[in-house]
Amino acid sequence: MDKRLEKQLSFALEIDKEKNIFRQTHLSGHGRRENDAEHAWHMAIMAYLLREYSNEPVDIAKVMLMCLIHDIVEIDAGDTYAYDDNMKQTQKAREDAAKERIFSLLPDDQRTEFISLFDEFEESKTAESRFAHVMDNLQPIMLNNSNGGSDWAEHKVTAEKVYQRQNKTKLGSETLFEVVDGIIKDNIKKGNLQ
């Protein structure tokens, strides 16, 4: 087998492990916890569907690819819950090490491309990365809201922490931030957010 193809197939098999990384967010309808691959797939479809609400024009294929690869590093680094301040302290170091190992399975040109896309997402300085972050923030809020805010209540999450995380949403889409703001306010009234 061609060495390039062998590396690509090795990477494709490796990323299957993303299906075993479970998040704190539950599927809609009080389902089981979702895995990272489901989260990424959902985000990518949502990005395409909601692209008209981006604050700026975006290359939607690039946004979708960012959505699909942004959590691959969690195969090694594990999922860091958005509101776990202790785990967030080591998140970057864990994810950087994972990024190097996992993307290095690819041929050099694709390794460089994926690391560049991952870093662009993390830095959140481009229209595409800002809109991808909107999806990363909106998707779990939608699911949590569909479950009566139970994930927030279980973890005793405060409205202040949710708003801090949602600052990036406003940068990518004012319209979708309004939706998120409504969900947060509704869950404060219901007592799901402290």
Short mmCIF file of C-alpha atoms in Angstrom, two decimals:
data_model
loop_
_atom_site.label_atom_id
_atom_site.label_comp_id
_atom_site.label_asym_id
_atom_site.label_seq_id
_atom_site.Cartn_x
_atom_site.Cartn_y
_atom_site.Cartn_z
CA MET A 1 0.00 0.00 0.00
CA ASP A 2 1.13 3.54 -0.77
CA LYS A 3 2.72 5.15 2.34
CA ARG A 4 0.55 8.27 2.07
CA LEU A 5 -2.64 6.23 1.91
CA GLU A 6 -1.45 4.07 4.78
CA LYS A 7 -0.99 7.18 6.96
CA GLN A 8 -4.39 8.57 5.97
CA LEU A 9 -6.13 5.30 6.80
CA SER A 10 -4.25 5.06 10.09
CA PHE A 11 -5.50 8.55 11.03
CA ALA A 12 -9.04 7.65 9.94
CA LEU A 13 -8.99 4.62 12.22
CA GLU A 14 -7.47 6.60 15.10
CA ILE A 15 -10.19 9.25 15.04
CA ASP A 16 -12.83 6.55 15.47
CA LYS A 17 -11.78 6.71 19.14
CA GLU A 18 -13.53 10.10 19.36
CA LYS A 19 -16.81 8.15 19.55
CA ASN A 20 -15.69 6.90 22.99
CA ILE A 21 -15.14 10.35 24.51
CA PHE A 22 -18.33 11.25 26.37
CA ARG A 23 -19.27 14.81 27.24
CA GLN A 24 -21.32 16.14 30.16
CA THR A 25 -24.12 17.17 27.78
CA HIS A 26 -26.98 14.71 27.35
CA LEU A 27 -28.77 14.01 24.09
CA SER A 28 -32.14 15.71 23.65
CA GLY A 29 -35.12 14.08 25.31
CA HIS A 30 -33.08 13.14 28.41
CA GLY A 31 -30.98 10.67 26.46
CA ARG A 32 -27.54 9.35 27.37
CA ARG A 33 -24.50 11.60 27.38
CA GLU A 34 -23.37 12.54 23.88
CA ASN A 35 -19.95 11.66 22.56
CA ASP A 36 -17.47 14.04 20.92
CA ALA A 37 -18.10 12.69 17.42
CA GLU A 38 -21.85 13.30 17.75
CA HIS A 39 -21.17 16.81 19.04
CA ALA A 40 -18.85 17.56 16.10
CA TRP A 41 -21.28 16.16 13.52
CA HIS A 42 -24.17 18.15 15.01
CA MET A 43 -22.09 21.35 15.02
CA ALA A 44 -21.05 20.91 11.38
CA ILE A 45 -24.63 20.44 10.18
CA MET A 46 -25.79 23.39 12.30
CA ALA A 47 -23.01 25.59 10.86
CA TYR A 48 -24.19 24.91 7.33
CA LEU A 49 -27.84 25.35 8.24
CA LEU A 50 -27.33 28.60 10.21
CA ARG A 51 -24.56 30.20 8.14
CA GLU A 52 -26.79 33.14 7.17
CA TYR A 53 -26.65 34.32 10.80
CA SER A 54 -22.88 34.76 10.89
CA ASN A 55 -21.85 38.35 11.61
CA GLU A 56 -19.47 38.14 8.64
CA PRO A 57 -19.32 36.16 5.40
CA VAL A 58 -17.59 32.81 5.98
CA ASP A 59 -16.10 29.95 4.01
CA ILE A 60 -18.66 27.43 5.26
CA ALA A 61 -16.63 24.38 4.23
CA LYS A 62 -13.77 25.64 6.41
CA VAL A 63 -16.16 26.27 9.32
CA MET A 64 -17.59 22.77 8.98
CA LEU A 65 -14.11 21.20 8.93
CA MET A 66 -13.16 23.17 12.05
CA CYS A 67 -16.30 21.86 13.73
CA LEU A 68 -15.44 18.31 12.74
CA ILE A 69 -11.81 18.34 13.95
CA HIS A 70 -11.87 20.67 16.96
CA ASP A 71 -12.37 17.90 19.55
CA ILE A 72 -10.25 15.15 17.96
CA VAL A 73 -7.55 16.07 20.47
CA GLU A 74 -9.83 14.87 23.26
CA ILE A 75 -8.97 11.28 22.23
CA ASP A 76 -5.80 11.83 24.29
CA ALA A 77 -6.66 14.93 26.33
CA GLY A 78 -10.13 13.85 27.47
CA ASP A 79 -13.18 16.08 27.53
CA THR A 80 -12.86 19.22 29.62
CA TYR A 81 -16.26 20.30 30.89
CA ALA A 82 -16.86 23.94 29.99
CA TYR A 83 -17.49 24.89 33.63
CA ASP A 84 -14.72 22.86 35.31
CA ASP A 85 -12.19 25.50 36.32
CA ASN A 86 -9.65 22.95 37.60
CA MET A 87 -9.51 20.93 34.38
CA LYS A 88 -9.40 24.10 32.28
CA GLN A 89 -6.05 25.00 33.89
CA THR A 90 -4.32 22.08 32.14
CA GLN A 91 -6.52 21.89 29.05
CA LYS A 92 -4.21 23.72 26.63
CA ALA A 93 -1.14 21.65 27.54
CA ARG A 94 -3.08 18.37 27.27
CA GLU A 95 -4.64 19.37 23.95
CA ASP A 96 -1.37 20.65 22.46
CA ALA A 97 0.34 17.32 23.18
CA ALA A 98 -2.62 15.44 21.73
CA LYS A 99 -2.69 17.68 18.65
CA GLU A 100 0.93 16.87 17.88
CA ARG A 101 0.56 13.11 18.34
CA ILE A 102 -2.75 12.60 16.54
CA PHE A 103 -2.28 14.96 13.59
CA SER A 104 1.27 13.63 13.11
CA LEU A 105 -0.29 10.35 11.95
CA LEU A 106 -1.19 12.20 8.73
CA PRO A 107 1.09 12.92 5.76
CA ASP A 108 3.02 16.15 6.41
CA ASP A 109 0.88 18.43 4.23
CA GLN A 110 -2.36 17.27 5.86
CA ARG A 111 -0.76 17.36 9.32
CA THR A 112 0.12 21.02 8.73
CA GLU A 113 -3.36 21.77 7.37
CA PHE A 114 -5.19 20.19 10.32
CA ILE A 115 -2.93 21.74 12.96
CA SER A 116 -3.40 25.12 11.29
CA LEU A 117 -7.21 24.70 11.30
CA PHE A 118 -7.20 23.52 14.92
CA ASP A 119 -5.04 26.49 15.99
CA GLU A 120 -7.20 28.92 14.01
CA PHE A 121 -10.29 27.59 15.81
CA GLU A 122 -8.60 27.93 19.20
CA GLU A 123 -7.37 31.48 18.54
CA SER A 124 -10.84 32.60 17.40
CA LYS A 125 -9.49 35.52 15.34
CA THR A 126 -11.07 34.79 11.94
CA ALA A 127 -14.69 34.97 10.83
CA GLU A 128 -14.68 31.20 10.32
CA SER A 129 -13.29 30.40 13.76
CA ARG A 130 -15.68 32.82 15.45
CA PHE A 131 -18.66 31.22 13.72
CA ALA A 132 -17.40 27.71 14.55
CA HIS A 133 -17.27 28.80 18.21
CA VAL A 134 -20.89 29.91 17.94
CA MET A 135 -21.78 26.31 17.04
CA ASP A 136 -19.58 24.92 19.83
CA ASN A 137 -21.47 27.10 22.32
CA LEU A 138 -24.99 26.92 20.87
CA GLN A 139 -25.17 23.15 20.35
CA PRO A 140 -24.80 22.08 24.01
CA ILE A 141 -27.05 24.90 25.20
CA MET A 142 -29.79 23.71 22.84
CA LEU A 143 -29.46 20.16 24.13
CA ASN A 144 -29.32 21.20 27.76
CA ASN A 145 -32.36 23.43 27.32
CA SER A 146 -34.26 20.54 25.69
CA ASN A 147 -33.56 18.56 28.87
CA GLY A 148 -34.92 21.20 31.21
CA GLY A 149 -31.48 22.56 32.09
CA SER A 150 -30.67 19.38 34.00
CA ASP A 151 -26.93 19.41 33.17
CA TRP A 152 -26.56 22.93 34.58
CA ALA A 153 -28.60 22.05 37.66
CA GLU A 154 -26.59 18.85 38.25
CA HIS A 155 -23.28 20.73 38.13
CA LYS A 156 -24.60 23.82 39.95
CA VAL A 157 -23.54 26.08 37.08
CA THR A 158 -24.14 29.80 37.51
CA ALA A 159 -25.66 32.08 34.89
CA GLU A 160 -22.52 34.23 35.16
CA LYS A 161 -20.33 31.30 34.01
CA VAL A 162 -22.65 30.55 31.10
CA TYR A 163 -22.58 34.19 30.02
CA GLN A 164 -18.76 34.27 30.27
CA ARG A 165 -18.58 31.30 27.91
CA GLN A 166 -21.10 32.89 25.55
CA ASN A 167 -18.99 36.01 24.97
CA LYS A 168 -17.55 34.23 21.93
CA THR A 169 -21.05 33.57 20.59
CA LYS A 170 -21.77 37.28 20.26
CA LEU A 171 -18.53 37.75 18.29
CA GLY A 172 -19.63 35.20 15.69
CA SER A 173 -23.37 35.85 15.54
CA GLU A 174 -25.37 38.58 17.26
CA THR A 175 -28.59 36.88 16.13
CA LEU A 176 -27.71 33.50 17.63
CA PHE A 177 -26.47 35.21 20.79
CA GLU A 178 -29.99 36.61 21.21
CA VAL A 179 -31.33 33.04 21.05
CA VAL A 180 -28.78 31.90 23.63
CA ASP A 181 -29.55 34.90 25.85
CA GLY A 182 -33.23 33.96 25.80
CA ILE A 183 -32.44 30.36 26.74
CA ILE A 184 -30.22 31.48 29.62
CA LYS A 185 -32.80 33.94 30.97
CA ASP A 186 -35.52 31.31 30.74
CA ASN A 187 -33.40 28.83 32.70
CA ILE A 188 -32.61 31.42 35.35
CA LYS A 189 -36.37 31.96 35.85
CA LYS A 190 -36.91 28.19 36.08
CA GLY A 191 -34.15 27.84 38.67
CA ASN A 192 -31.91 25.66 36.50
CA LEU A 193 -29.12 28.24 36.56
CA GLN A 194 -27.99 29.80 39.81
#
